[in-house]
Short mmCIF file of C-alpha atoms and ligand atoms in Angstrom, two decimals:
data_model
loop_
_atom_site.label_atom_id
_atom_site.label_comp_id
_atom_site.label_asym_id
_atom_site.label_seq_id
_atom_site.Cartn_x
_atom_site.Cartn_y
_atom_site.Cartn_z
CA MET A 1 -5.83 21.91 54.02
CA PRO A 2 -3.49 23.85 51.71
CA PRO A 3 0.06 22.50 51.36
CA LYS A 4 2.55 24.27 53.61
CA ALA A 5 6.00 25.48 52.53
CA LEU A 6 8.77 26.88 54.71
CA ILE A 7 11.50 28.98 53.06
CA THR A 8 14.89 29.94 54.50
CA GLY A 9 16.18 33.01 52.68
CA ILE A 10 12.64 34.19 51.91
CA THR A 11 13.71 37.86 51.73
CA GLY A 12 16.20 37.19 48.92
CA GLN A 13 15.66 37.30 45.18
CA ASP A 14 14.78 33.62 44.84
CA GLY A 15 12.83 33.49 48.11
CA SER A 16 10.54 36.32 47.04
CA TYR A 17 9.81 34.86 43.59
CA LEU A 18 9.31 31.40 45.07
CA THR A 19 6.85 32.87 47.58
CA GLU A 20 4.80 34.39 44.76
CA TRP A 21 4.93 31.13 42.80
CA LEU A 22 3.75 29.06 45.80
CA LEU A 23 1.03 31.52 46.85
CA GLY A 24 -0.24 31.36 43.26
CA ARG A 25 -0.59 27.60 43.68
CA GLY A 26 -2.61 27.82 46.89
CA TYR A 27 0.22 27.14 49.35
CA GLU A 28 0.43 28.50 52.86
CA VAL A 29 3.93 30.01 52.83
CA HIS A 30 6.11 30.48 55.89
CA GLY A 31 9.45 32.27 55.84
CA VAL A 32 12.40 32.37 58.19
CA VAL A 33 13.82 35.86 58.71
CA ARG A 34 16.83 36.96 60.73
CA ARG A 35 16.17 39.34 63.58
CA THR A 36 18.36 42.36 62.92
CA SER A 37 17.92 46.02 63.67
CA SER A 38 17.11 46.77 60.05
CA LEU A 39 14.92 44.15 58.45
CA GLU A 40 15.49 43.89 54.72
CA ARG A 41 12.09 42.90 53.39
CA SER A 42 11.79 45.15 50.36
CA ARG A 43 11.33 42.26 47.94
CA LEU A 44 8.34 41.07 49.95
CA SER A 45 6.89 44.44 50.88
CA HIS A 46 4.07 44.26 48.30
CA LEU A 47 2.90 41.04 50.00
CA TYR A 48 3.68 42.19 53.53
CA VAL A 49 1.39 45.21 53.28
CA ASP A 50 -1.46 43.21 51.71
CA ALA A 51 -3.82 42.27 54.56
CA ALA A 52 -5.38 39.56 52.40
CA VAL A 53 -1.96 37.86 52.17
CA TYR A 54 0.25 38.64 55.18
CA GLY A 55 -0.97 36.79 58.27
CA GLN A 56 -3.36 34.77 56.07
CA SER A 57 -1.40 32.74 53.51
CA LEU A 58 2.04 34.25 54.21
CA HIS A 59 3.74 34.17 57.61
CA LEU A 60 7.24 35.27 58.68
CA HIS A 61 9.09 33.81 61.66
CA TYR A 62 12.23 34.99 63.40
CA ALA A 63 14.95 32.34 63.40
CA ASP A 64 18.49 31.90 62.25
CA LEU A 65 20.67 29.20 60.75
CA ASP A 66 23.30 29.80 63.43
CA ASP A 67 20.69 29.57 66.18
CA PRO A 68 19.44 25.98 65.88
CA THR A 69 16.93 26.22 68.72
CA THR A 70 14.97 28.95 66.99
CA LEU A 71 15.01 27.13 63.70
CA ARG A 72 13.92 23.84 65.24
CA ARG A 73 11.06 25.62 66.98
CA VAL A 74 9.82 27.11 63.72
CA LEU A 75 10.07 23.76 61.96
CA LEU A 76 8.05 22.04 64.67
CA ARG A 77 5.43 24.79 64.79
CA VAL A 78 4.94 25.11 61.05
CA ALA A 79 5.28 21.38 60.24
CA PRO A 80 5.78 22.12 56.53
CA ASP A 81 5.23 19.69 53.67
CA GLU A 82 8.03 21.32 51.69
CA LEU A 83 11.17 23.08 52.93
CA TYR A 84 13.18 25.28 50.57
CA HIS A 85 16.65 26.01 51.92
CA LEU A 86 17.87 29.12 50.10
CA ALA A 87 19.61 31.06 52.89
CA GLY A 88 23.34 31.65 53.13
CA GLN A 89 26.12 34.08 52.30
CA SER A 90 25.78 34.01 48.52
CA HIS A 91 28.49 36.40 47.27
CA VAL A 92 31.44 34.44 45.87
CA GLY A 93 33.89 37.38 45.94
CA LEU A 94 33.01 38.16 49.55
CA SER A 95 33.65 34.54 50.56
CA PHE A 96 37.39 35.16 50.04
CA ASP A 97 37.22 37.91 52.70
CA ILE A 98 34.92 36.13 55.16
CA PRO A 99 35.53 32.41 54.56
CA GLU A 100 34.77 31.27 58.11
CA SER A 101 31.34 32.84 58.38
CA THR A 102 30.54 31.78 54.80
CA CYS A 103 31.29 28.15 55.69
CA GLU A 104 29.52 28.45 59.03
CA MET A 105 26.28 29.56 57.40
CA THR A 106 26.39 27.73 54.10
CA ALA A 107 28.01 24.45 55.09
CA MET A 108 27.28 23.99 58.80
CA GLY A 109 23.93 25.76 58.57
CA THR A 110 22.76 23.18 56.03
CA LEU A 111 24.05 20.28 58.10
CA ARG A 112 22.19 21.61 61.15
CA LEU A 113 19.00 21.85 59.11
CA LEU A 114 19.42 18.27 57.88
CA GLU A 115 19.84 17.08 61.45
CA MET A 116 16.59 18.81 62.41
CA VAL A 117 14.74 17.41 59.41
CA ARG A 118 15.98 13.93 60.27
CA ASP A 119 14.33 14.19 63.69
CA LEU A 120 10.92 15.38 62.46
CA SER A 121 8.05 12.96 63.00
CA LYS A 122 6.19 14.27 59.95
CA PRO A 123 8.38 13.82 56.83
CA VAL A 124 9.20 16.97 54.86
CA ARG A 125 10.47 17.35 51.31
CA LEU A 126 13.68 19.41 51.32
CA PHE A 127 15.11 21.46 48.47
CA HIS A 128 18.68 22.73 48.86
CA ALA A 129 20.06 25.45 46.57
CA GLY A 130 23.44 24.26 45.31
CA SER A 131 25.53 26.23 42.83
CA SER A 132 27.47 25.95 39.57
CA GLU A 133 30.33 27.49 41.56
CA MET A 134 30.84 23.97 42.98
CA PHE A 135 32.28 22.85 39.62
CA GLY A 136 35.06 25.47 39.78
CA ARG A 137 37.31 24.58 36.88
CA PRO A 138 35.62 21.45 35.55
CA ALA A 139 37.31 19.05 33.15
CA VAL A 140 34.15 18.74 31.04
CA SER A 141 31.86 21.27 29.48
CA PRO A 142 28.89 21.49 29.67
CA GLN A 143 28.49 20.05 33.17
CA ASN A 144 25.70 17.77 34.35
CA GLU A 145 24.63 16.24 37.67
CA ASP A 146 27.45 13.67 37.47
CA THR A 147 30.32 16.11 36.82
CA PRO A 148 32.85 16.05 39.71
CA PHE A 149 33.04 19.16 41.90
CA LEU A 150 36.34 21.13 41.90
CA PRO A 151 35.52 24.39 43.69
CA VAL A 152 37.94 27.35 43.52
CA SER A 153 36.32 29.62 46.13
CA PRO A 154 35.45 29.23 49.84
CA TYR A 155 31.80 29.70 48.81
CA GLY A 156 32.08 26.87 46.27
CA ALA A 157 33.73 24.57 48.82
CA ALA A 158 31.02 25.32 51.40
CA LYS A 159 28.31 24.54 48.84
CA VAL A 160 30.02 21.25 47.95
CA PHE A 161 29.97 20.23 51.62
CA ALA A 162 26.27 21.13 51.94
CA THR A 163 25.32 19.44 48.67
CA GLN A 164 27.17 16.26 49.53
CA MET A 165 25.55 16.21 52.98
CA VAL A 166 22.12 16.43 51.35
CA ARG A 167 23.05 13.41 49.21
CA ILE A 168 24.35 11.53 52.26
CA TYR A 169 21.18 12.21 54.26
CA ARG A 170 19.04 11.15 51.31
CA GLU A 171 20.91 7.87 50.95
CA ALA A 172 21.79 7.06 54.56
CA HIS A 173 18.65 8.33 56.32
CA GLY A 174 16.08 8.07 53.53
CA LEU A 175 15.18 11.76 53.52
CA TYR A 176 13.30 13.23 50.59
CA ALA A 177 16.07 15.74 49.92
CA VAL A 178 16.98 17.32 46.59
CA ASN A 179 19.86 19.52 45.45
CA GLY A 180 19.31 22.03 42.70
CA ILE A 181 22.60 22.83 40.97
CA LEU A 182 21.76 26.39 40.05
CA TYR A 183 23.72 28.38 37.50
CA ASN A 184 23.69 32.19 37.76
CA HIS A 185 20.16 33.53 37.73
CA GLU A 186 19.21 37.17 37.75
CA SER A 187 16.23 39.52 37.79
CA PRO A 188 15.32 43.09 38.69
CA ARG A 189 15.38 41.83 42.32
CA ARG A 190 19.02 40.70 42.13
CA GLY A 191 21.26 41.99 44.94
CA GLU A 192 23.08 45.16 43.98
CA ASN A 193 26.60 43.78 44.28
CA PHE A 194 26.14 41.00 41.74
CA VAL A 195 27.54 41.94 38.38
CA THR A 196 24.39 41.99 36.22
CA ARG A 197 22.47 44.24 38.61
CA LYS A 198 25.52 46.44 39.14
CA ILE A 199 25.85 46.96 35.37
CA CYS A 200 22.12 47.47 34.65
CA ARG A 201 21.81 49.87 37.55
CA ALA A 202 24.83 51.86 36.40
CA ALA A 203 23.67 52.01 32.76
CA ALA A 204 20.33 53.43 33.91
CA ALA A 205 21.93 55.88 36.37
CA ILE A 206 24.46 57.12 33.79
CA ARG A 207 21.67 57.54 31.24
CA ASP A 208 19.71 59.62 33.77
CA GLY A 209 22.72 61.69 34.84
CA ARG A 210 22.91 60.20 38.36
CA GLN A 211 26.28 58.46 37.84
CA LYS A 212 29.30 59.12 35.62
CA GLU A 213 31.16 55.85 35.23
CA LEU A 214 31.11 52.18 36.09
CA SER A 215 34.09 50.29 37.56
CA LEU A 216 34.22 46.55 37.00
CA GLY A 217 36.56 43.63 37.62
CA ASP A 218 37.21 40.99 34.98
CA THR A 219 34.89 41.75 32.06
CA SER A 220 36.09 38.71 30.12
CA ALA A 221 34.64 36.37 32.80
CA ARG A 222 31.88 34.21 31.34
CA ARG A 223 28.81 32.74 32.94
CA ASP A 224 25.68 30.78 32.06
CA TRP A 225 23.04 33.36 33.00
CA GLY A 226 19.33 32.67 33.33
CA ASP A 227 16.26 34.28 34.85
CA ALA A 228 15.46 33.71 38.54
CA ARG A 229 11.74 33.28 37.80
CA ASP A 230 12.52 30.26 35.62
CA TYR A 231 14.78 28.80 38.31
CA VAL A 232 12.27 28.98 41.20
CA ARG A 233 9.81 27.11 39.00
CA GLY A 234 12.48 24.41 38.71
CA MET A 235 12.88 24.30 42.50
CA TRP A 236 9.19 23.63 42.97
CA LEU A 237 9.01 21.05 40.16
CA SER A 238 11.91 19.13 41.67
CA LEU A 239 9.91 18.51 44.88
CA GLN A 240 6.80 17.26 43.03
CA GLN A 241 8.39 13.97 41.88
CA ASP A 242 7.92 10.51 43.40
CA THR A 243 11.67 9.96 43.75
CA PRO A 244 14.06 12.58 45.14
CA ARG A 245 17.12 13.31 42.98
CA ASP A 246 19.39 16.21 42.10
CA TYR A 247 18.69 18.49 39.15
CA LEU A 248 20.87 20.98 37.32
CA PHE A 249 19.22 24.22 36.15
CA ALA A 250 21.01 26.24 33.46
CA SER A 251 20.42 28.02 30.17
CA GLY A 252 23.25 26.14 28.44
CA ILE A 253 24.58 29.39 26.90
CA LEU A 254 27.73 31.29 27.93
CA HIS A 255 27.96 35.08 27.90
CA SER A 256 30.73 37.36 29.11
CA VAL A 257 30.44 40.23 31.58
CA GLN A 258 31.30 42.36 28.54
CA ASP A 259 28.14 41.06 26.79
CA VAL A 260 26.07 42.22 29.78
CA VAL A 261 27.69 45.66 29.52
CA GLU A 262 26.98 45.94 25.81
CA VAL A 263 23.32 44.88 26.03
CA ALA A 264 22.59 47.06 29.07
CA PHE A 265 24.24 50.21 27.71
CA ALA A 266 22.81 49.76 24.21
CA SER A 267 19.30 49.34 25.68
CA VAL A 268 19.47 52.90 27.03
CA GLY A 269 21.21 54.32 23.94
CA LEU A 270 24.69 54.72 25.47
CA ASP A 271 28.18 53.89 24.16
CA TRP A 272 29.72 51.80 26.97
CA ARG A 273 33.26 52.77 25.88
CA GLN A 274 32.77 56.23 27.31
CA HIS A 275 31.70 55.03 30.77
CA VAL A 276 33.15 51.63 31.74
CA ARG A 277 36.59 51.06 33.23
CA GLN A 278 38.37 48.13 34.83
CA ASP A 279 39.28 48.28 38.50
CA PRO A 280 41.54 45.66 40.12
CA ARG A 281 39.58 46.03 43.37
CA PHE A 282 36.79 43.97 41.81
CA MET A 283 39.07 41.18 40.52
CA ARG A 284 38.89 37.88 42.42
CA PRO A 285 41.84 35.79 43.66
CA ALA A 286 40.52 32.88 41.59
CA GLU A 287 37.85 32.56 38.90
CA PRO A 288 36.01 29.44 37.77
CA THR A 289 36.09 28.60 34.07
CA ASN A 290 33.65 27.18 31.54
CA LEU A 291 30.67 27.08 33.87
CA VAL A 292 27.94 26.12 31.45
CA GLY A 293 25.24 23.64 32.30
CA ASP A 294 23.42 20.80 30.58
CA ALA A 295 19.89 20.77 32.01
CA SER A 296 18.79 17.64 30.06
CA ARG A 297 17.64 15.82 33.19
CA ALA A 298 15.43 18.70 34.31
CA ARG A 299 14.02 18.95 30.78
CA ALA A 300 13.33 15.20 30.52
CA ILE A 301 11.93 14.52 34.00
CA LEU A 302 10.49 17.87 35.09
CA GLY A 303 9.55 19.25 31.68
CA TRP A 304 11.57 22.34 32.70
CA LYS A 305 13.05 24.77 30.24
CA PRO A 306 14.08 28.39 30.60
CA GLU A 307 11.59 30.79 29.08
CA ILE A 308 13.38 34.13 29.39
CA GLY A 309 16.54 34.73 27.32
CA PHE A 310 19.69 36.70 28.10
CA GLU A 311 19.00 39.88 26.10
CA GLN A 312 15.40 40.09 27.30
CA LEU A 313 16.56 39.69 30.90
CA ILE A 314 19.31 42.34 30.79
CA THR A 315 17.06 44.78 28.93
CA GLU A 316 14.27 44.27 31.49
CA MET A 317 16.69 44.70 34.41
CA THR A 318 18.02 47.96 32.98
CA SER A 319 14.56 49.27 32.22
CA ALA A 320 13.39 48.38 35.76
CA GLU A 321 16.18 50.54 37.20
CA ARG A 322 14.89 53.53 35.27
CA THR A 323 11.30 52.87 36.31
CA GLN A 324 12.28 52.51 39.98
CA SER A 325 14.20 55.78 39.89
CA GLY A 326 11.23 57.57 38.32
CA SER A 327 12.72 58.08 34.84
CA ALA A 328 10.90 57.32 31.62
CA ALA A 329 11.47 53.69 30.67
N1 GDD B 401 30.14 41.06 41.62
C1 GDD B 401 30.95 41.50 40.66
N2 GDD B 401 31.31 42.83 40.63
N3 GDD B 401 31.40 40.62 39.74
C2 GDD B 401 32.21 41.07 38.75
C3 GDD B 401 32.59 42.43 38.67
C4 GDD B 401 32.12 43.34 39.65
O1 GDD B 401 32.43 44.54 39.63
N4 GDD B 401 33.37 42.57 37.56
C5 GDD B 401 33.48 41.38 36.98
N5 GDD B 401 32.80 40.46 37.70
C6 GDD B 401 32.72 39.02 37.40
C7 GDD B 401 33.03 38.12 38.59
O2 GDD B 401 34.44 38.07 38.81
C8 GDD B 401 32.41 36.81 38.09
O3 GDD B 401 33.32 36.17 37.22
C9 GDD B 401 31.20 37.26 37.28
O4 GDD B 401 31.37 38.69 37.08
C10 GDD B 401 29.86 37.03 37.98
O5 GDD B 401 29.94 37.56 39.30
P1 GDD B 401 28.66 37.64 40.26
O6 GDD B 401 27.54 38.34 39.57
O7 GDD B 401 29.11 38.20 41.56
O8 GDD B 401 28.19 36.13 40.38
P2 GDD B 401 28.99 34.76 40.72
O9 GDD B 401 29.06 33.96 39.46
O10 GDD B 401 30.26 35.01 41.41
O11 GDD B 401 28.02 34.05 41.75
C11 GDD B 401 26.60 33.98 41.56
O12 GDD B 401 26.25 32.82 40.85
C12 GDD B 401 26.49 31.60 41.54
C13 GDD B 401 26.07 30.47 40.61
O13 GDD B 401 27.15 30.12 39.82
C14 GDD B 401 25.94 34.03 42.93
O14 GDD B 401 24.55 34.18 42.77
C15 GDD B 401 26.20 32.76 43.71
O15 GDD B 401 25.46 32.80 44.94
C16 GDD B 401 25.73 31.59 42.85
O16 GDD B 401 25.90 30.38 43.51
#
């Protein structure tokens, strides 16, 4: 019998890469999708249309984090060996506008899932996607798994609640439950309103004459950016250990939004000065500072290290935008 994995958030960037990673290792992969009038499955469409994959080793189920009955039913039916909980409202800026629904999905949704897992007769290994945003404005830099959380956004606070609940359920109820503390991770499949994709997309569109300028918020903001494909490998590795514990995944290197702009525009032969402007609409009420991670534990125990660097990632993302739009790369 192949091992079975169930993924919440399977249609997202990480969910789609994780699906490919697990299928490549012989897993039967099940995904939870929300039933809406327009189903966003573009990141999975290459698998969905493959008759040798969809309905064979890949299955999608309708359920929702805010509809516990549906989720419980899927969990009971699938009876997975591994459960990757990646779903939730993941845009930090947006969480200032819709804090209640962000907390409902990210915080309460995770607690509901833990309650279901606790009741399962067959034990499941749970991975929960935490975030560097939980550190907010940390007193120490770089951060590790023991650094106290000081979130500065509703999203960060919701993730702290969910992460702490995972720890509580691991300790109090003996669940095999792991938090990944994930720093920013990007790819050509990144959502279009995250800053790296927004910049790479604009650089390609301006180069091809489809856009004139790019408006950004705080370009001095700095992040520890890695590649999503490296991070999903870390998720999987963290569930293959005898003892469940939390792991931090980061590149350990800080870059500014301005650095992203410069690499992306240079990669298509453009001078960013002629096209980029600041727009207060994209500024956030509060920004975290010094979010840079120390992934020593993941390196030592999991043998994990990031393989794709910042410049390679941004150049690939920009080039992918040109390929997708039909321009010469
Ligand atoms: N989105 C966006 N749009 N961000 C901008 C812009 C803009 O026009 N201009 C500047 N920024 C700045 C943001 O203010 C932030 O400081 C930085 O760019 C990165 O923003 P995002 O790409 O939206 O990512 P994030 O760091 O807020 O959140 C991502 O990483 C977290 C891990 O730390 C998300 O993937 C979260 O879900 C994830 O947990």
